[in-house]
Amino acid sequence: MACASALAVEPLSQGQSVRASVAKTLQPSWSLDLKAGDLVQGKVVGDVSLRLLDARGNPLRLLVDGADMSRDFMFVAREDGQYLLRAEQLSTRPQAEFTLTLSQVLALSEQQRAPAALLSPALGQLAEQLKQGATTQAFWKDREQQGTPLVEALADSPNERLVTFLWRGARQNVRLFGSPSGGHDALQRLGDSDVWYATYRVPSSARLSYQLAPDVPEAGDRRTLLATAQRDPLNPHSFGNQKYEPSLTRSVMELPDAPPQPWLNKRAHVAPGSVERESLKSEILGNTRDVYVYRPAGWNNIDQQPGLLVLFDAHAYTHQVPTPTILDNLIADGLIPPTAALIIANPSDETRPVELPPNADFARFMAQELMPWAKQQGLATDARHTVVAGSSYGGLASAWLGLQHPELFGNVLSLSGSYWWSPPNTEDQWLARQYAANPRLPLRFYLQAGLFEDKSGSPGAGILDSNRQLRNVLQAKGYPVEHVEYASGHDYLQWRGSLACGLISLIGKSPETPEACVPVALR
């Protein structure tokens, strides 16, 4: 360790430490020869300040304030040339001794972020092959034959899998819409190859739908990815648009332990119910909407207490989720009583976020217009056999209507309900606080959320956490609650199975839960 001269400006090099003392008339300095963009890091031990100067002695930046606790410093050279580090005395510690260490000088060319470690063994093997001069041709041929995403076992965790989403040949970026993280994640490029990838460690019971968006324009907000989003071309399993239009269809990932969904497909031996689309005008809301009326086969000859399902978001629950077929099969299997359904459409995209979050006028519409109209259709039943249901905002609306009108809706079926919601300028999770503040009502609940709907690291609660909080509030108040979590996201692919399980839970005819409705972790 060198000792600084009182007058000379000595050079300082990476890894070097120097010891010196400072006084009012003595401000030792050291010189650094740097290139533009160099990242400089170091440390001072002792009660002095340290200032950065240019070659002419003009101050550029105070690196260390000796009066503060931090003694580490860091700066980036603005241009090529010589720089000075000057120690300065503190008035409270005259003639202090100190040590200055220059820990690192990192050139701009060395500052590229190291690629993340490859979790996928298959990609690790490919990376080694590419280093030896191989191409990706064989890798992509395997993917064409075996499909995507790439799924690999974990020797140390049989209940998990490594899942790698892949895209071939993008120019600048690829985004994953519907990822297990709950976000719109960026895929990484494997070196300079045509392989773009994102790998996740997920439960072996995971189920989700997704799209990939290559070469998303940099301008615009997060919705811009919809401009190129499409189903995975190497995944043969699709969900959504029945015409299989790539931009309107999502690809399906279902791992081996994903719970079965046995009530989705029409059965030749099951008589289908009828579905009629009606138009209902609301004087309260000042708009008109479609309502799809489902009546099970043999509805006019029922000799038992019927059920009624009131379900939001008809655009999804008549297309992506085959609600009439689900009801046909549940009734045929003897799992629920003959149950009619009102599947309610939104007048427009703009009305949905206004009407479904707790809205007094919408609650009046449901109680004073929709339900009396349903009675005229011959669909009336008592509240104990009526289920109000929905997903996302629809789940929030269902729980709100149960609170407002338990005399009409005795069962709340909520799929990934948006319980983080609150009115403007209020604390989040407003509805949970309303349930906590009110007396217990004659209501039953089925709450489902996805493990991929976590919002860790973000302000406020997300879907998963806010559903757990509502569950806690309801249980503390003494409500009957079935709360289930699946390895899924905010996803109709999961909700179409959970809708059936929720109906079985709330108005089912058997005390036993079908295996398809038991989350894998509980089996």
XYZ file of C-alpha atoms in Angstrom:
523
model
C 0.000 0.000 0.000
C 1.588 3.278 -1.143
C 1.710 6.486 0.895
C 0.667 9.628 -1.023
C 3.028 12.554 -1.472
C 1.850 15.914 -0.143
C 2.266 17.667 -3.501
C 2.490 15.143 -6.309
C -0.563 13.876 -8.179
C 0.083 10.185 -8.488
C -1.644 7.786 -10.843
C -4.099 5.275 -9.398
C -4.781 1.940 -11.078
C -7.451 -0.716 -10.743
C -7.085 -2.841 -7.613
C -4.674 -0.363 -5.949
C -5.108 1.011 -2.414
C -3.385 4.125 -1.080
C -3.158 5.560 2.427
C -2.886 9.287 3.148
C -3.841 12.039 5.567
C -5.686 15.254 4.868
C -5.499 18.688 6.445
C -6.760 22.177 5.636
C -3.740 22.896 3.445
C -3.264 19.349 2.224
C -5.716 17.816 -0.251
C -4.017 14.762 -1.783
C -5.131 13.834 -5.317
C -4.725 10.888 -7.684
C -5.122 10.714 -11.435
C -7.052 8.247 -13.563
C -6.772 7.808 -17.326
C -10.201 6.755 -18.548
C -12.153 6.091 -21.715
C -15.664 7.423 -22.318
C -18.186 5.100 -20.702
C -15.764 3.513 -18.236
C -17.548 2.491 -15.040
C -15.388 3.296 -11.999
C -16.031 1.854 -8.540
C -14.121 2.256 -5.290
C -14.216 2.780 -1.550
C -12.908 5.231 1.069
C -12.183 4.122 4.625
C -11.791 7.121 6.920
C -13.483 10.412 7.752
C -12.849 12.426 4.579
C -14.807 13.467 1.501
C -13.812 12.527 -2.034
C -14.406 14.696 -5.088
C -14.090 13.963 -8.811
C -12.392 16.641 -10.944
C -11.460 16.955 -14.593
C -7.845 17.218 -15.761
C -7.847 21.010 -15.215
C -9.021 20.665 -11.622
C -12.661 21.681 -12.213
C -15.067 19.889 -9.850
C -17.399 17.384 -11.528
C -19.039 15.473 -8.727
C -18.836 14.812 -4.982
C -18.324 11.061 -4.781
C -18.149 10.591 -1.014
C -19.591 12.917 1.592
C -17.543 12.097 4.670
C -20.391 13.226 6.904
C -22.556 10.431 5.526
C -22.281 6.750 6.339
C -21.705 5.572 2.760
C -18.061 5.371 1.722
C -18.475 3.448 -1.542
C -18.425 5.463 -4.751
C -19.218 4.937 -8.415
C -19.184 7.082 -11.561
C -19.057 6.845 -15.352
C -16.457 8.735 -17.388
C -18.122 11.206 -19.729
C -15.293 11.313 -22.266
C -11.763 10.093 -22.917
C -9.083 11.755 -20.815
C -7.584 12.230 -17.378
C -9.635 12.595 -14.218
C -8.622 13.446 -10.641
C -9.795 12.071 -7.302
C -9.234 14.615 -4.496
C -9.576 13.977 -0.773
C -11.041 16.847 1.265
C -11.013 17.541 4.981
C -14.050 17.443 7.241
C -14.318 20.327 9.692
C -15.164 17.850 12.429
C -12.160 15.614 11.750
C -9.075 17.684 10.894
C -5.928 15.818 9.866
C -7.862 12.581 9.368
C -6.117 9.560 7.928
C -7.847 7.452 5.301
C -7.445 4.692 2.743
C -8.632 4.979 -0.847
C -9.179 1.828 -2.935
C -9.937 1.755 -6.657
C -11.909 -1.485 -6.886
C -12.818 -1.663 -10.559
C -12.626 0.142 -13.877
C -15.026 -1.590 -16.264
C -14.873 -0.651 -19.931
C -18.100 0.028 -21.802
C -17.561 -3.057 -23.947
C -17.489 -5.205 -20.797
C -20.694 -3.824 -19.303
C -23.120 -6.011 -21.237
C -25.388 -7.921 -18.900
C -24.372 -11.548 -18.708
C -27.057 -13.843 -20.121
C -29.166 -15.570 -17.526
C -28.228 -19.129 -16.722
C -30.072 -21.610 -18.906
C -32.524 -23.542 -16.743
C -33.508 -25.889 -19.565
C -31.096 -28.822 -20.069
C -32.171 -29.052 -23.709
C -31.289 -25.406 -24.333
C -28.019 -25.840 -22.461
C -27.122 -28.731 -24.763
C -28.101 -26.650 -27.801
C -25.949 -23.738 -26.613
C -22.921 -26.047 -26.403
C -23.632 -27.425 -29.868
C -23.834 -23.906 -31.288
C -20.413 -23.118 -29.806
C -19.052 -26.092 -31.751
C -20.428 -24.735 -35.015
C -23.725 -26.626 -35.184
C -26.993 -25.081 -36.415
C -30.457 -25.044 -34.836
C -31.977 -27.127 -37.633
C -32.178 -30.395 -35.680
C -33.538 -28.624 -32.604
C -36.414 -27.083 -34.558
C -37.137 -30.358 -36.333
C -37.590 -32.020 -32.941
C -39.899 -29.224 -31.848
C -41.989 -29.595 -34.996
C -42.401 -33.301 -34.221
C -42.880 -33.030 -30.443
C -44.640 -29.672 -30.241
C -44.170 -26.716 -27.957
C -43.733 -25.542 -25.299
C -40.737 -27.650 -24.338
C -41.511 -29.539 -21.107
C -38.733 -31.168 -19.055
C -38.781 -33.134 -15.825
C -36.935 -32.047 -12.691
C -35.016 -34.839 -10.985
C -35.120 -33.081 -7.609
C -38.841 -32.191 -7.739
C -41.239 -34.709 -9.351
C -44.221 -32.409 -8.715
C -42.755 -29.647 -10.888
C -41.718 -29.218 -14.505
C -39.520 -26.865 -16.483
C -41.588 -25.291 -19.240
C -39.834 -23.366 -22.036
C -41.828 -21.225 -24.459
C -40.126 -20.862 -27.841
C -40.222 -18.707 -30.956
C -38.166 -19.036 -34.111
C -36.541 -16.193 -35.992
C -37.792 -12.862 -34.604
C -35.825 -9.761 -35.600
C -35.853 -7.702 -32.392
C -38.025 -9.117 -29.593
C -40.703 -11.622 -28.582
C -43.268 -11.215 -25.781
C -45.231 -13.949 -24.007
C -48.856 -13.041 -23.315
C -50.267 -15.224 -20.522
C -47.022 -16.303 -18.862
C -46.815 -18.160 -15.527
C -45.450 -14.960 -13.972
C -48.763 -13.243 -14.641
C -47.050 -10.625 -16.828
C -46.254 -10.070 -20.491
C -42.725 -11.432 -20.295
C -39.929 -10.905 -22.793
C -38.288 -13.966 -24.337
C -34.482 -14.035 -24.477
C -32.432 -14.801 -27.551
C -30.042 -17.748 -27.408
C -26.805 -16.092 -28.472
C -27.159 -14.867 -32.051
C -29.258 -17.878 -33.092
C -32.881 -17.915 -34.255
C -34.030 -19.371 -30.899
C -35.993 -17.111 -28.551
C -36.982 -18.633 -25.210
C -38.438 -18.132 -21.726
C -38.216 -20.912 -19.119
C -40.359 -21.313 -15.983
C -40.452 -23.747 -13.112
C -44.123 -24.586 -12.522
C -46.262 -27.184 -10.743
C -46.901 -30.350 -12.724
C -50.627 -29.546 -12.483
C -50.295 -26.266 -14.422
C -52.836 -25.296 -17.063
C -52.801 -22.062 -19.038
C -53.483 -20.538 -22.431
C -51.045 -18.140 -24.066
C -50.019 -16.224 -27.157
C -46.635 -15.135 -28.488
C -45.994 -11.682 -29.953
C -42.893 -11.379 -32.168
C -41.301 -8.036 -33.068
C -43.590 -5.890 -30.946
C -43.215 -2.197 -31.900
C -41.200 -0.305 -29.308
C -43.570 2.671 -29.430
C -46.862 2.488 -27.556
C -47.992 0.918 -24.284
C -48.241 -2.709 -23.172
C -51.317 -3.236 -25.364
C -49.117 -2.826 -28.430
C -48.193 -6.499 -28.184
C -51.709 -7.285 -29.413
C -50.601 -5.980 -32.820
C -48.519 -9.146 -33.388
C -49.889 -11.574 -30.770
C -50.838 -14.984 -32.153
C -51.058 -18.627 -31.182
C -47.874 -20.676 -30.995
C -47.357 -22.129 -34.502
C -45.616 -25.251 -33.159
C -48.280 -26.044 -30.549
C -51.112 -28.166 -31.998
C -53.437 -27.481 -29.045
C -55.567 -24.348 -29.425
C -58.323 -22.648 -27.470
C -60.715 -19.832 -28.293
C -61.692 -18.849 -31.814
C -63.424 -21.820 -33.404
C -62.158 -20.890 -36.883
C -58.591 -21.130 -35.583
C -57.664 -17.658 -36.734
C -54.074 -17.347 -35.385
C -54.488 -13.835 -33.989
C -57.729 -14.720 -32.170
C -56.712 -18.146 -30.894
C -54.652 -18.990 -27.842
C -52.382 -21.979 -27.475
C -52.870 -24.441 -24.632
C -50.342 -25.745 -22.122
C -51.674 -28.526 -19.894
C -49.177 -30.511 -17.839
C -49.722 -34.161 -16.891
C -51.282 -33.531 -13.480
C -53.690 -30.773 -14.545
C -57.141 -31.707 -13.194
C -59.453 -33.153 -15.858
C -62.343 -31.062 -17.174
C -64.834 -33.817 -18.057
C -67.981 -31.758 -18.715
C -66.904 -29.620 -21.683
C -67.801 -31.764 -24.684
C -71.224 -32.662 -26.037
C -72.248 -36.266 -25.426
C -74.272 -38.224 -27.913
C -76.493 -39.773 -25.233
C -77.234 -36.512 -23.391
C -80.214 -34.517 -24.614
C -79.137 -30.866 -25.028
C -81.045 -28.051 -23.447
C -82.379 -25.088 -25.410
C -80.715 -21.679 -25.731
C -82.619 -18.562 -26.777
C -81.175 -15.102 -27.184
C -83.468 -12.438 -25.790
C -83.170 -8.649 -25.702
C -83.695 -6.857 -22.405
C -84.046 -3.095 -22.168
C -83.149 -1.388 -18.889
C -84.849 1.856 -17.906
C -82.536 2.116 -14.906
C -79.313 1.873 -16.907
C -80.615 3.398 -20.124
C -79.343 0.605 -22.366
C -80.273 -2.711 -23.926
C -78.424 -6.012 -23.696
C -78.706 -9.586 -24.878
C -79.565 -12.272 -22.363
C -79.075 -15.915 -23.357
C -81.731 -18.089 -21.709
C -80.789 -21.744 -21.224
C -83.394 -24.317 -20.226
C -82.307 -27.928 -19.665
C -83.960 -30.748 -21.557
C -87.314 -31.680 -20.007
C -87.594 -28.343 -18.212
C -91.405 -28.347 -18.312
C -91.605 -31.741 -16.597
C -89.267 -31.159 -13.658
C -90.462 -32.746 -10.414
C -87.788 -31.324 -8.111
C -86.571 -27.929 -6.922
C -84.791 -26.375 -9.926
C -81.641 -24.295 -9.871
C -80.850 -21.026 -11.615
C -77.459 -19.758 -12.735
C -77.102 -16.004 -13.368
C -73.817 -15.537 -15.214
C -72.033 -12.447 -16.556
C -69.942 -11.902 -19.727
C -71.965 -13.789 -22.317
C -69.350 -13.028 -24.988
C -67.092 -15.557 -23.238
C -69.548 -17.907 -21.533
C -71.355 -18.770 -24.755
C -68.180 -19.223 -26.844
C -64.902 -19.876 -25.004
C -66.746 -21.557 -22.137
C -69.501 -23.913 -23.395
C -71.854 -23.157 -20.517
C -74.974 -24.891 -21.926
C -73.005 -28.084 -22.587
C -71.469 -27.987 -19.107
C -74.937 -27.694 -17.586
C -76.300 -30.513 -19.800
C -73.552 -32.867 -18.594
C -73.664 -31.924 -14.915
C -77.426 -32.496 -14.874
C -77.102 -35.794 -16.778
C -74.448 -37.004 -14.304
C -76.767 -36.226 -11.410
C -74.303 -33.763 -9.920
C -76.648 -30.746 -9.843
C -80.444 -30.434 -10.078
C -82.010 -29.310 -13.365
C -80.633 -25.786 -13.596
C -81.592 -23.009 -15.985
C -79.283 -20.131 -16.806
C -79.396 -16.443 -17.647
C -76.138 -15.587 -19.401
C -75.954 -11.801 -19.480
C -74.133 -9.836 -22.172
C -72.474 -6.451 -21.800
C -74.018 -3.739 -23.992
C -70.474 -2.696 -24.984
C -66.828 -2.913 -23.931
C -67.200 0.502 -22.339
C -70.099 -0.456 -20.081
C -68.439 -3.521 -18.564
C -65.900 -1.723 -16.304
C -68.639 0.701 -15.257
C -71.436 -1.750 -14.472
C -69.709 -4.808 -13.023
C -67.576 -3.217 -10.278
C -69.896 -2.360 -7.360
C -72.507 -0.082 -8.912
C -75.772 0.793 -7.162
C -77.672 1.291 -10.440
C -76.535 -2.061 -11.775
C -77.646 -3.763 -8.549
C -81.061 -2.098 -8.979
C -81.228 -3.339 -12.576
C -80.502 -6.886 -11.450
C -83.065 -6.810 -8.634
C -85.841 -4.707 -10.167
C -85.609 -5.547 -13.867
C -83.645 -8.719 -14.636
C -84.970 -11.008 -11.917
C -88.653 -10.009 -12.358
C -88.149 -10.582 -16.095
C -86.655 -14.013 -15.330
C -89.767 -14.850 -13.321
C -91.881 -13.990 -16.339
C -89.740 -16.463 -18.314
C -90.685 -19.194 -15.832
C -87.169 -19.345 -14.348
C -87.863 -18.239 -10.794
C -86.542 -20.276 -7.882
C -85.639 -19.435 -4.307
C -82.355 -17.752 -3.341
C -80.947 -20.972 -1.853
C -80.909 -22.489 -5.349
C -79.861 -19.375 -7.267
C -76.191 -18.871 -8.137
C -74.795 -15.534 -9.295
C -71.479 -16.105 -11.050
C -68.702 -14.504 -13.039
C -64.982 -14.142 -13.569
C -62.691 -11.169 -12.943
C -64.995 -8.119 -12.730
C -67.845 -10.612 -13.021
C -66.686 -12.354 -9.849
C -66.521 -8.984 -8.079
C -70.054 -8.166 -9.283
C -71.332 -11.521 -8.028
C -70.033 -11.001 -4.498
C -71.383 -7.426 -4.506
C -74.860 -8.606 -5.559
C -74.846 -11.247 -2.851
C -74.190 -8.514 -0.306
C -76.885 -6.232 -1.743
C -79.586 -8.797 -2.507
C -79.210 -12.028 -0.556
C -82.983 -12.477 -0.888
C -82.390 -13.125 -4.614
C -78.873 -14.571 -4.816
C -77.993 -17.063 -2.113
C -74.844 -18.446 -3.754
C -71.801 -16.575 -5.052
C -69.549 -18.331 -7.583
C -66.461 -16.210 -8.158
C -63.649 -17.097 -10.573
C -60.549 -14.916 -10.106
C -62.686 -12.098 -8.748
C -61.132 -8.620 -8.953
C -61.253 -7.978 -5.214
C -58.317 -5.583 -5.423
C -60.845 -3.036 -6.755
C -61.907 0.019 -4.790
C -63.676 3.305 -5.593
C -61.366 6.209 -6.522
C -59.252 7.631 -3.692
C -59.973 4.765 -1.308
C -57.889 1.896 0.019
C -57.888 -1.223 -2.142
C -60.008 -4.333 -1.401
C -63.109 -2.249 -0.674
C -65.605 -5.110 -0.917
C -63.838 -7.217 1.722
C -64.235 -4.302 4.130
C -67.962 -4.093 3.352
C -68.420 -7.754 4.222
C -66.431 -7.251 7.417
C -68.620 -4.299 8.445
C -72.017 -5.932 7.766
C -73.878 -8.693 9.620
C -73.591 -12.214 8.273
C -76.108 -12.947 5.512
C -77.614 -16.239 4.230
C -74.930 -16.706 1.547
C -72.586 -19.460 0.403
C -69.372 -18.871 -1.522
C -67.121 -20.645 -4.007
C -63.938 -18.642 -4.596
C -61.314 -19.741 -7.124
C -58.033 -18.014 -7.969
C -54.908 -18.930 -9.887
C -51.422 -19.315 -8.472
C -50.167 -17.423 -11.533
C -52.272 -14.402 -10.572
C -49.843 -13.281 -7.918
C -48.726 -9.656 -8.033
C -45.563 -9.825 -5.952
C -43.483 -6.678 -6.101
C -46.372 -4.481 -7.264
C -48.229 -1.914 -5.164
C -51.543 -3.127 -3.808
C -52.959 -6.616 -3.753
C -53.420 -8.717 -6.871
C -56.058 -11.304 -7.705
C -54.528 -14.112 -5.653
C -53.865 -12.118 -2.495
C -57.172 -10.239 -2.542
C -59.107 -13.495 -2.965
C -57.296 -14.930 0.032
C -58.123 -11.819 2.038
C -61.815 -12.012 1.149
C -61.792 -15.703 2.098
C -60.330 -14.805 5.484
C -62.940 -12.118 6.086
C -65.809 -14.396 5.087
C -64.586 -17.268 7.222
C -64.145 -14.952 10.196
C -67.768 -13.858 9.766
C -68.889 -17.502 9.697
C -69.831 -17.826 6.030
C -69.631 -21.232 4.301
C -66.728 -20.798 1.870
C -64.988 -23.182 -0.470
C -61.754 -21.558 -1.606
C -59.593 -23.297 -4.222
C -56.379 -22.373 -5.995
C -55.074 -23.902 -9.195
C -51.775 -23.616 -11.050
C -53.366 -21.333 -13.616
C -53.704 -17.674 -14.524
C -56.451 -15.188 -15.409
C -57.747 -17.610 -17.934
C -61.014 -18.933 -19.372
C -59.193 -22.213 -20.011
C -59.241 -22.800 -16.254
C -62.521 -21.029 -15.554
C -64.477 -23.390 -17.814
C -63.547 -26.224 -15.442
C -63.999 -24.180 -12.291
C -67.493 -23.052 -13.331
C -68.623 -26.668 -13.188
C -66.883 -27.289 -9.865
C -68.387 -24.159 -8.350
C -71.912 -25.242 -9.280
C -71.304 -28.678 -7.769
C -69.994 -27.058 -4.595
C -72.891 -24.632 -4.176
C -75.987 -26.486 -5.401
C -74.654 -30.017 -5.895
C -76.761 -33.068 -5.081
C -73.934 -35.174 -3.616
C -71.744 -34.383 -0.587
C -68.771 -35.981 -2.323
C -66.489 -33.792 -4.422
C -65.637 -35.234 -7.857
C -61.942 -35.883 -8.397
C -61.891 -33.290 -11.203
C -62.772 -30.624 -8.636
C -60.027 -31.404 -6.142
C -56.867 -29.330 -6.665
C -53.869 -31.606 -7.129
C -52.169 -30.368 -3.958
C -55.105 -31.725 -1.920
C -55.321 -35.170 -3.519
